[in-house]
Amino acid sequence: MGGILTLACGAFWNSVLFNFVAKKLYRRLLQLGGSALLPVCLGDDQHELGPDATIDPWLHNLWEKVLGPQPVPLDPPGVPWPSKFTLQFLQEAPRTCSEELRVARTDPQGPPSELQPVLAPMVTNRRVTGPSHFQDVRLIEFDVAGSGLSFAAGDVVLIQPENAASHIRQFCQVLGLEPDQHFTLQPQEPDVPCPKQLPQPCSVRCLVSQYLDITSVPRRSFFELLACLSPHEREREKLLEFSSAQGHEELHSYCTRPRRTILEVLCDFPHTAGAIPPDYLLDLIPPIRPRAFSVASSQLAHPSRLQILVAVVQYQTCLKEPRRGLCSSWLASLDPGQGPVRVPLWVQPGGLTFPQMPDIPVIMVGPGTGVAPFRAAIQERVARGQTENILFFGCRRRDQDFYWEAEWKELEKQGCLTLVTAFSREQEQKVYVQHRLRELGPLVWELLDRQGAHFYLAGNAKYMPADVSDALMSIIQEEGGLSGPDAAAYLARLQRTLRFQMETWA
């Protein structure tokens, strides 16, 4: 095979694995007759300037090679590329116009999806952590009767959030936009479709509130385009520094480490923000992406209801204002007691599937909000007469964050559930779910090896999954009498046959 090979690979998470793939692909293409213009570029995330330190000069050399002795004129530095769309503002608000994205989909055609979400009425929004608990965790319930939604244990519900009203006002003010002005969106190129989530015509308020992700942390490309659009010399110089490989550490300190948002950056560069042409808004700011939550109720047990367990994200950095999760904060702010509340949502399969055979035991490890998918599974299994359910649940304190305590106790009385709890802060030495697993090692091994049990794990991805996996490995070795390699092979076989499944999140 002849031809030209150009290859760059950035090692963003695991330089060994990513660079291994790049090197292997590079060698293979050479074996097939490919001709390399340049040596393979291997990004180094550990470099003080990040992957861009190697990628930037490689791209510069690539363009020199590709363009050759008679280069095609490139856009001069500092000149923005054409916008993908133009916003054609209307002199008057149209008589028939959907002011909100969700209003345009009150009667969706076909199964619910991202483009046609169900507008589910919220019926309950209740805090389920104690008043002294550090985190606000909400049990939120939706009425899905007649919605066309179909879901099973292990599925996830995706919710499309919107920006806070205060952020919308601030954004429009700093950019000099009129929220109630309407526009139609026109692509600059014939093969570029308009975003299907945006109605035509659309108001600025609708665009900013439900489409532009103004509270996300901007990437380097944001600063690059912003610098091109800036008419202010000092602001442009700083933006150019942030968008360069040499300014990587400065950008990290200013933006990435403190989680500074797009809106906050624009407020820090007011002369530039006020000069941004509206045509570039969709190039500059990414769209709001839906957020996924584990379904925490069974449609088999409760056909007209869908519940989720939401931990409201809030944390402090060096910035004055706390960082807040867009979707969780938005959901927490909604109060169905003050009037009708409808939330755009749809369902898709998750990473967990549960056995249908009635005699297969299920071991579930779900500390904190990780218990949510297992509540759906237990409700569903009990409704089907499947009573071999073992739940390891962990939280800080029994009286603060023991989710669904009364429900678990009632199921224990009925003989449908074996509940094992770990309350980490109720004694001097912390006790977690992995400690309870080790204590019940003989039972876990009996269920796994002799009764064909399935083992499930869900929760925060930071430390818990590795600790639980280590505990399970120890049980396999000690109770099964297996060597380290044999225990690893046993665990791998459980994973391969879907008898060990995991769903974790950051």
Coordinates of C-alpha atoms in Angstrom, one line a residue:
M1 CA 0.0 0.0 0.0
G2 CA 1.5 3.3 -1.0
G3 CA 0.6 6.8 0.3
I4 CA 1.5 9.3 2.9
L5 CA 1.2 8.7 6.7
T6 CA 0.7 11.5 9.1
L7 CA 0.1 10.5 12.7
A8 CA -0.1 12.3 16.0
C9 CA -1.2 10.9 19.3
G10 CA -1.7 12.7 22.5
A11 CA -1.3 10.8 25.8
F12 CA -3.9 12.4 27.9
W13 CA -4.6 9.7 30.5
N14 CA -2.2 6.8 30.2
S15 CA 0.9 7.7 28.1
V16 CA 2.1 4.1 28.0
L17 CA -1.2 2.7 26.5
F18 CA -1.9 5.6 24.1
N19 CA 1.7 5.8 22.9
F20 CA 1.8 2.0 22.5
V21 CA -1.2 2.2 20.1
A22 CA 0.4 5.1 18.1
K23 CA 3.7 3.3 17.8
K24 CA 2.1 0.0 16.7
L25 CA -0.2 1.7 14.2
Y26 CA 2.8 3.7 12.8
R27 CA 4.9 0.6 12.4
R28 CA 2.0 -1.3 10.8
L29 CA 1.3 1.4 8.2
L30 CA 5.0 1.5 7.3
Q31 CA 4.9 -2.3 6.8
L32 CA 2.0 -1.9 4.5
G33 CA 4.0 0.6 2.3
G34 CA 3.0 3.9 3.8
S35 CA 5.4 6.8 3.6
A36 CA 5.8 9.0 6.6
L37 CA 6.1 12.7 6.1
L38 CA 7.3 13.1 9.7
P39 CA 8.2 10.8 12.6
V40 CA 5.3 9.8 14.8
C41 CA 4.4 12.5 17.3
L42 CA 3.9 11.1 20.9
G43 CA 2.2 13.6 23.2
D44 CA 3.5 13.6 26.8
D45 CA 0.9 14.6 29.4
Q46 CA 3.6 14.7 32.0
H47 CA 5.4 17.5 30.2
E48 CA 5.3 20.7 32.1
L49 CA 3.4 22.3 29.2
G50 CA 1.2 19.3 28.5
P51 CA 0.7 17.4 25.2
D52 CA 0.6 20.7 23.3
A53 CA 4.3 21.1 23.9
T54 CA 5.0 18.3 21.3
I55 CA 1.9 18.5 19.2
D56 CA 2.2 22.2 18.4
P57 CA 5.7 22.1 16.8
W58 CA 4.7 18.8 15.0
L59 CA 1.7 20.5 13.5
H60 CA 3.9 23.4 12.4
N61 CA 6.3 21.0 10.7
L62 CA 3.4 19.1 9.1
W63 CA 2.0 22.2 7.5
E64 CA 5.4 23.1 6.1
K65 CA 5.7 19.6 4.6
V66 CA 2.2 19.4 3.2
L67 CA 2.2 22.9 1.7
G68 CA 5.7 22.4 0.1
P69 CA 7.6 25.0 -1.9
Q70 CA 4.4 26.6 -3.1
P71 CA 2.3 27.0 0.0
V72 CA -1.4 27.7 -0.2
P73 CA -2.0 31.0 1.7
L74 CA -3.2 30.2 5.2
D75 CA -5.3 32.5 7.4
P76 CA -3.0 35.0 9.0
P77 CA -2.4 34.6 12.7
G78 CA -5.0 36.4 14.8
V79 CA -7.7 36.3 12.1
P80 CA -10.7 34.2 13.0
W81 CA -12.0 31.6 10.7
P82 CA -15.5 32.1 9.3
S83 CA -18.3 31.2 11.7
K84 CA -20.4 28.1 11.0
F85 CA -23.6 30.0 11.3
T86 CA -25.1 33.4 11.0
L87 CA -27.7 34.8 13.3
Q88 CA -30.2 36.8 11.3
F89 CA -32.1 38.9 13.9
L90 CA -35.8 39.6 13.3
Q91 CA -37.2 43.1 13.7
E92 CA -40.2 41.8 15.5
A93 CA -40.9 38.7 17.6
P94 CA -42.8 36.2 15.5
R95 CA -46.4 35.5 16.4
T96 CA -45.8 31.7 16.4
C97 CA -42.5 31.0 18.0
S98 CA -41.4 28.4 20.6
E99 CA -39.9 30.3 23.4
E100 CA -38.4 27.2 24.9
L101 CA -36.8 24.1 23.4
R102 CA -39.0 21.8 25.5
V103 CA -42.2 23.5 24.4
A104 CA -41.4 22.5 20.8
R105 CA -41.6 18.8 21.9
T106 CA -44.8 18.6 23.9
D107 CA -46.1 15.9 21.5
P108 CA -43.0 13.9 20.5
Q109 CA -43.3 11.5 17.5
G110 CA -41.6 8.2 18.0
P111 CA -39.8 6.9 21.1
P112 CA -38.4 9.5 23.5
S113 CA -34.9 10.6 22.6
E114 CA -32.5 13.5 22.9
L115 CA -34.2 15.2 20.0
Q116 CA -37.7 14.3 21.3
P117 CA -37.5 14.1 25.1
V118 CA -40.5 13.4 27.3
L119 CA -41.6 16.5 29.3
A120 CA -42.1 14.6 32.5
P121 CA -44.0 16.4 35.4
M122 CA -41.9 16.4 38.5
V123 CA -44.1 15.3 41.5
T124 CA -41.6 15.1 44.3
N125 CA -38.3 16.8 45.1
R126 CA -37.3 15.9 48.6
R127 CA -34.0 16.1 50.5
V128 CA -33.2 12.7 52.0
T129 CA -30.0 13.6 53.9
G130 CA -30.2 15.0 57.4
P131 CA -29.9 18.7 58.1
S132 CA -26.4 18.4 59.5
H133 CA -25.1 16.2 56.6
F134 CA -22.5 17.8 54.4
Q135 CA -24.3 17.0 51.2
D136 CA -27.7 17.8 49.8
V137 CA -29.0 14.5 48.3
R138 CA -32.5 14.6 46.6
L139 CA -35.0 11.9 45.9
I140 CA -36.8 13.2 42.8
E141 CA -39.9 11.5 41.3
F142 CA -41.4 12.0 37.9
D143 CA -44.9 11.1 36.6
V144 CA -44.3 9.1 33.4
A145 CA -47.8 7.7 32.9
G146 CA -48.6 7.7 29.2
S147 CA -45.1 9.0 28.3
G148 CA -44.1 6.0 26.1
L149 CA -41.0 5.5 28.4
S150 CA -39.9 1.9 29.0
F151 CA -37.2 1.1 31.4
A152 CA -35.8 -1.7 33.4
A153 CA -33.4 -2.1 36.3
G154 CA -29.9 -0.9 35.3
D155 CA -31.2 1.7 32.8
V156 CA -30.2 5.3 33.1
V157 CA -32.4 8.4 32.6
L158 CA -30.8 11.4 30.7
I159 CA -31.9 14.9 31.7
Q160 CA -31.4 18.0 29.7
P161 CA -30.7 20.9 32.2
E162 CA -30.7 24.6 31.7
N163 CA -28.7 27.5 33.0
A164 CA -29.7 29.6 36.0
A165 CA -31.6 32.8 35.4
S166 CA -28.9 34.9 37.1
H167 CA -26.2 33.4 34.8
I168 CA -28.4 34.1 31.7
R169 CA -28.8 37.7 32.7
Q170 CA -25.1 38.1 33.4
F171 CA -24.1 36.5 30.1
C172 CA -26.5 38.7 28.1
Q173 CA -25.3 41.8 29.9
V174 CA -21.6 41.2 29.4
L175 CA -22.1 40.4 25.7
G176 CA -24.6 43.2 25.1
L177 CA -27.4 40.8 24.0
E178 CA -31.1 41.4 24.2
P179 CA -32.7 38.3 25.7
D180 CA -36.1 38.8 24.0
Q181 CA -34.7 39.4 20.6
H182 CA -35.4 36.6 18.0
F183 CA -33.3 35.2 15.2
T184 CA -33.1 32.5 12.6
L185 CA -30.0 30.4 12.2
Q186 CA -28.4 30.1 8.8
P187 CA -25.5 27.7 8.1
Q188 CA -22.5 29.2 6.2
E189 CA -22.0 26.0 4.2
P190 CA -24.7 24.0 2.5
D191 CA -23.6 20.7 4.1
V192 CA -23.6 22.0 7.7
P193 CA -27.0 21.3 9.4
C194 CA -28.4 23.6 12.0
P195 CA -28.6 22.1 15.5
K196 CA -31.8 20.2 15.7
Q197 CA -32.3 21.1 19.3
L198 CA -32.8 24.8 18.4
P199 CA -36.2 25.9 17.2
Q200 CA -36.5 28.3 14.2
P201 CA -37.0 31.1 14.9
C202 CA -35.3 31.2 18.4
S203 CA -35.0 33.8 21.1
V204 CA -31.6 34.8 22.6
R205 CA -33.0 33.8 26.0
C206 CA -33.8 30.3 24.7
L207 CA -30.4 29.9 23.1
V208 CA -28.5 31.0 26.3
S209 CA -30.7 29.2 28.8
Q210 CA -31.1 25.8 27.2
Y211 CA -28.3 25.4 24.6
L212 CA -25.1 27.2 25.4
D213 CA -23.0 25.6 28.2
I214 CA -21.8 28.9 29.7
T215 CA -20.9 27.3 33.0
S216 CA -18.5 24.7 31.6
V217 CA -14.8 25.0 31.9
P218 CA -13.4 26.3 28.6
R219 CA -10.8 24.5 26.6
R220 CA -7.7 26.0 25.0
S221 CA -9.5 26.4 21.7
F222 CA -11.9 28.8 23.4
F223 CA -9.1 31.2 24.2
E224 CA -7.6 30.8 20.8
L225 CA -10.8 31.9 19.1
L226 CA -11.6 34.6 21.7
A227 CA -8.1 36.1 21.1
C228 CA -8.9 36.4 17.4
L229 CA -12.2 38.2 18.2
S230 CA -10.7 40.6 20.7
P231 CA -10.2 44.3 19.7
H232 CA -8.5 45.1 23.0
E233 CA -4.7 44.9 22.9
R234 CA -4.0 43.9 26.5
E235 CA -6.8 41.4 26.7
R236 CA -5.8 39.9 23.4
E237 CA -2.2 39.5 24.5
K238 CA -3.3 37.5 27.6
L239 CA -5.7 35.4 25.6
L240 CA -3.0 34.6 23.1
E241 CA -0.8 33.5 26.0
F242 CA -3.4 31.2 27.4
S243 CA -3.9 29.7 23.9
S244 CA -0.2 29.0 23.4
A245 CA 1.8 25.9 24.4
Q246 CA 4.1 28.1 26.4
G247 CA 1.0 29.4 28.4
H248 CA -0.2 26.0 29.4
E249 CA 0.8 26.3 33.1
E250 CA -0.7 29.8 33.2
L251 CA -4.0 28.5 31.7
H252 CA -4.0 25.6 34.1
S253 CA -3.6 27.9 37.1
Y254 CA -6.2 30.4 35.9
C255 CA -8.8 28.1 34.5
T256 CA -8.5 24.4 34.8
R257 CA -7.4 24.0 38.4
P258 CA -10.0 26.4 40.0
R259 CA -12.7 25.2 37.5
R260 CA -13.3 28.8 36.2
T261 CA -16.3 28.8 33.8
I262 CA -16.8 30.3 30.4
L263 CA -19.1 33.0 31.9
E264 CA -16.5 33.9 34.5
V265 CA -13.7 34.2 31.8
L266 CA -15.9 36.5 29.7
C267 CA -16.5 38.7 32.7
D268 CA -12.7 38.8 33.3
F269 CA -12.3 40.0 29.6
P270 CA -15.2 42.5 29.3
H271 CA -13.8 44.5 26.3
T272 CA -13.4 41.2 24.4
A273 CA -16.8 39.8 25.5
G274 CA -18.7 42.9 24.5
A275 CA -17.2 42.7 21.0
I276 CA -18.0 39.1 20.2
P277 CA -20.1 38.9 17.1
P278 CA -23.3 36.9 17.8
D279 CA -22.5 34.7 14.7
Y280 CA -19.6 33.1 16.7
L281 CA -21.6 32.1 19.8
L282 CA -22.1 28.5 18.6
D283 CA -18.4 28.2 17.5
L284 CA -17.2 29.6 20.8
I285 CA -19.4 27.9 23.4
P286 CA -20.3 24.1 23.4
P287 CA -23.8 22.9 23.7
I288 CA -25.2 21.8 27.1
R289 CA -24.9 18.0 27.2
P290 CA -27.5 15.8 29.0
R291 CA -26.6 14.3 32.4
A292 CA -27.2 10.7 33.2
F293 CA -28.7 9.3 36.4
S294 CA -29.3 5.7 37.4
V295 CA -33.0 4.9 37.5
A296 CA -33.8 4.2 41.2
S297 CA -37.3 2.6 40.8
S298 CA -38.8 -0.3 39.0
Q299 CA -41.4 0.2 36.3
L300 CA -42.7 -3.3 37.0
A301 CA -43.4 -2.3 40.6
H302 CA -44.4 1.3 40.0
P303 CA -45.6 1.7 36.3
S304 CA -46.4 5.4 36.4
R305 CA -43.4 6.7 38.3
L306 CA -39.6 7.1 37.7
Q307 CA -37.3 8.1 40.6
I308 CA -33.7 9.2 40.7
L309 CA -31.3 9.9 43.6
V310 CA -29.4 13.1 43.0
A311 CA -26.4 14.3 45.0
V312 CA -26.2 18.1 44.5
V313 CA -22.7 18.9 43.4
Q314 CA -21.1 21.8 45.2
Y315 CA -17.4 22.3 46.1
Q316 CA -15.0 25.1 46.9
T317 CA -11.9 26.1 44.9
C318 CA -9.7 29.1 45.3
L319 CA -12.4 31.2 43.7
K320 CA -14.9 33.1 45.8
E321 CA -18.0 31.5 44.4
P322 CA -18.5 27.7 45.1
R323 CA -18.4 25.4 42.0
R324 CA -21.9 24.0 41.4
G325 CA -23.0 21.1 39.2
L326 CA -25.3 22.5 36.4
C327 CA -27.9 19.7 36.3
S328 CA -28.0 18.8 40.0
S329 CA -28.3 22.4 41.1
W330 CA -31.0 23.1 38.5
L331 CA -33.0 20.0 39.6
A332 CA -32.6 20.9 43.3
S333 CA -34.0 24.4 42.5
L334 CA -37.2 23.1 41.0
D335 CA -40.2 23.0 43.4
P336 CA -43.3 21.2 42.1
G337 CA -45.1 22.6 45.2
Q338 CA -45.0 26.1 43.7
G339 CA -46.6 25.1 40.4
P340 CA -46.2 22.6 37.5
V341 CA -42.6 21.6 36.7
R342 CA -41.8 19.6 33.6
V343 CA -38.3 18.2 33.0
P344 CA -37.1 17.0 29.5
L345 CA -35.8 13.4 29.9
W346 CA -35.4 10.1 28.1
V347 CA -34.1 6.6 29.0
Q348 CA -31.4 4.5 27.6
P349 CA -29.8 1.2 28.6
G350 CA -27.1 1.4 31.4
G351 CA -24.1 -0.7 32.1
L352 CA -25.9 -3.2 34.4
T353 CA -28.0 -6.1 33.5
F354 CA -29.6 -8.5 36.0
P355 CA -30.3 -12.2 35.7
Q356 CA -33.9 -13.3 34.8
M357 CA -33.7 -16.8 36.3
P358 CA -35.5 -16.8 39.7
D359 CA -33.0 -19.0 41.6
I360 CA -29.8 -16.9 40.8
P361 CA -28.6 -14.9 43.9
V362 CA -27.5 -11.3 43.4
I363 CA -24.9 -9.6 45.5
M364 CA -25.0 -5.8 45.2
V365 CA -22.4 -3.4 46.7
G366 CA -23.8 0.2 46.5
P367 CA -22.4 2.7 49.0
G368 CA -23.9 6.2 49.0
T369 CA -25.9 7.1 45.9
G370 CA -24.4 4.0 44.3
V371 CA -27.4 2.2 45.8
A372 CA -29.8 3.8 43.4
P373 CA -29.7 1.2 40.5
F374 CA -29.9 -1.6 43.1
R375 CA -33.1 -0.2 44.5
A376 CA -34.6 -0.5 41.1
A377 CA -33.2 -4.0 40.8
I378 CA -34.5 -5.2 44.2
Q379 CA -37.9 -3.7 43.5
E380 CA -38.0 -5.5 40.1
R381 CA -36.7 -8.8 41.4
V382 CA -39.1 -8.8 44.4
A383 CA -42.0 -8.1 42.0
R384 CA -41.0 -11.2 40.0
G385 CA -40.6 -13.4 43.2
Q386 CA -36.8 -13.3 43.1
T387 CA -35.9 -13.2 46.8
E388 CA -32.1 -14.1 46.8
N389 CA -31.0 -10.5 47.1
I390 CA -28.0 -9.4 49.2
L391 CA -27.2 -5.7 49.5
F392 CA -24.1 -4.2 51.0
F393 CA -24.8 -0.5 51.7
G394 CA -22.5 2.0 53.2
C395 CA -22.9 5.6 54.3
R396 CA -21.5 8.0 56.9
R397 CA -24.2 7.8 59.6
R398 CA -27.4 5.9 60.1
D399 CA -29.4 9.0 61.0
Q400 CA -28.0 11.2 58.2
D401 CA -27.7 9.4 54.9
F402 CA -29.2 5.9 55.2
Y403 CA -31.2 6.0 52.0
W404 CA -34.5 4.0 52.0
E405 CA -33.8 2.5 55.5
A406 CA -37.5 1.7 56.1
E407 CA -37.9 0.1 52.7
W408 CA -34.9 -2.2 53.3
K409 CA -36.1 -3.1 56.8
E410 CA -39.5 -4.1 55.5
L411 CA -38.1 -6.2 52.7
E412 CA -35.9 -8.0 55.3
K413 CA -39.0 -8.8 57.3
Q414 CA -40.6 -10.3 54.2
G415 CA -37.5 -12.5 53.6
C416 CA -36.8 -10.8 50.2
L417 CA -33.5 -9.1 51.2
T418 CA -30.3 -9.6 53.2
L419 CA -29.0 -6.2 54.2
V420 CA -25.4 -5.6 55.3
T421 CA -24.6 -2.0 56.4
A422 CA -21.4 -0.1 57.0
F423 CA -21.6 3.3 58.8
S424 CA -18.1 4.7 58.4
R425 CA -18.3 7.6 60.9
E426 CA -20.2 6.0 63.8
Q427 CA -17.0 4.5 65.5
E428 CA -13.5 5.6 65.9
Q429 CA -12.1 3.4 63.2
K430 CA -13.9 3.8 59.8
V431 CA -15.8 0.9 58.5
Y432 CA -16.6 0.6 54.7
V433 CA -18.4 -1.9 52.6
Q434 CA -15.2 -3.7 51.7
H435 CA -14.7 -4.5 55.4
R436 CA -18.1 -6.0 55.6
L437 CA -17.4 -8.0 52.5
R438 CA -14.3 -9.5 54.0
E439 CA -16.2 -10.3 57.2
L440 CA -18.7 -12.3 55.2
G441 CA -16.2 -13.9 53.0
P442 CA -17.4 -17.4 53.5
L443 CA -21.0 -16.4 52.5
V444 CA -19.8 -14.4 49.5
W445 CA -17.7 -17.4 48.3
E446 CA -20.5 -19.9 48.8
L447 CA -22.9 -17.7 46.8
L448 CA -20.4 -17.0 44.0
D449 CA -18.8 -20.4 43.6
R450 CA -21.6 -22.9 44.5
Q451 CA -24.8 -21.0 43.8
G452 CA -23.7 -19.1 40.7
A453 CA -24.4 -15.6 42.1
H454 CA -23.9 -12.4 40.2
F455 CA -21.9 -9.7 41.8
Y456 CA -22.6 -6.0 41.2
L457 CA -20.8 -2.8 42.2
A458 CA -21.9 0.8 41.7
G459 CA -20.8 4.2 43.2
N460 CA -18.0 6.8 43.2
A461 CA -15.0 5.8 41.1
K462 CA -12.3 7.4 43.2
Y463 CA -11.2 4.7 45.7
M464 CA -14.2 2.4 46.4
P465 CA -14.1 0.2 43.2
A466 CA -10.5 -0.7 43.7
D467 CA -11.0 -1.4 47.4
V468 CA -14.0 -3.6 46.8
S469 CA -12.2 -5.5 44.0
D470 CA -9.3 -6.1 46.3
A471 CA -11.6 -7.4 49.0
L472 CA -13.3 -9.7 46.4
M473 CA -9.9 -11.0 45.3
S474 CA -8.9 -11.7 48.9
I475 CA -12.1 -13.7 49.4
I476 CA -11.5 -15.7 46.2
Q477 CA -8.0 -16.5 47.4
E478 CA -8.7 -17.2 51.0
E479 CA -12.1 -19.0 50.8
G480 CA -11.4 -20.7 47.4
G481 CA -7.8 -21.6 48.2
L482 CA -6.6 -20.1 45.0
S483 CA -3.2 -18.6 44.2
G484 CA -3.0 -14.9 43.1
P485 CA -2.9 -15.7 39.4
D486 CA -5.7 -18.2 39.7
A487 CA -7.8 -15.8 41.7
A488 CA -7.3 -13.1 39.0
A489 CA -8.3 -15.6 36.3
Y490 CA -11.4 -16.5 38.3
L491 CA -12.4 -12.8 38.7
A492 CA -11.7 -12.2 35.0
R493 CA -14.0 -15.1 34.1
L494 CA -16.7 -13.6 36.3
Q495 CA -16.4 -10.3 34.4
R496 CA -16.3 -12.0 31.0
T497 CA -19.5 -13.9 31.7
L498 CA -21.2 -10.8 33.1
R499 CA -21.3 -12.3 36.6
F500 CA -19.3 -9.4 37.9
Q501 CA -20.5 -6.0 36.6
M502 CA -19.5 -2.5 37.7
E503 CA -21.0 1.0 37.1
T504 CA -19.0 3.9 38.5
W505 CA -18.8 7.6 38.0
A506 CA -16.6 10.5 39.0

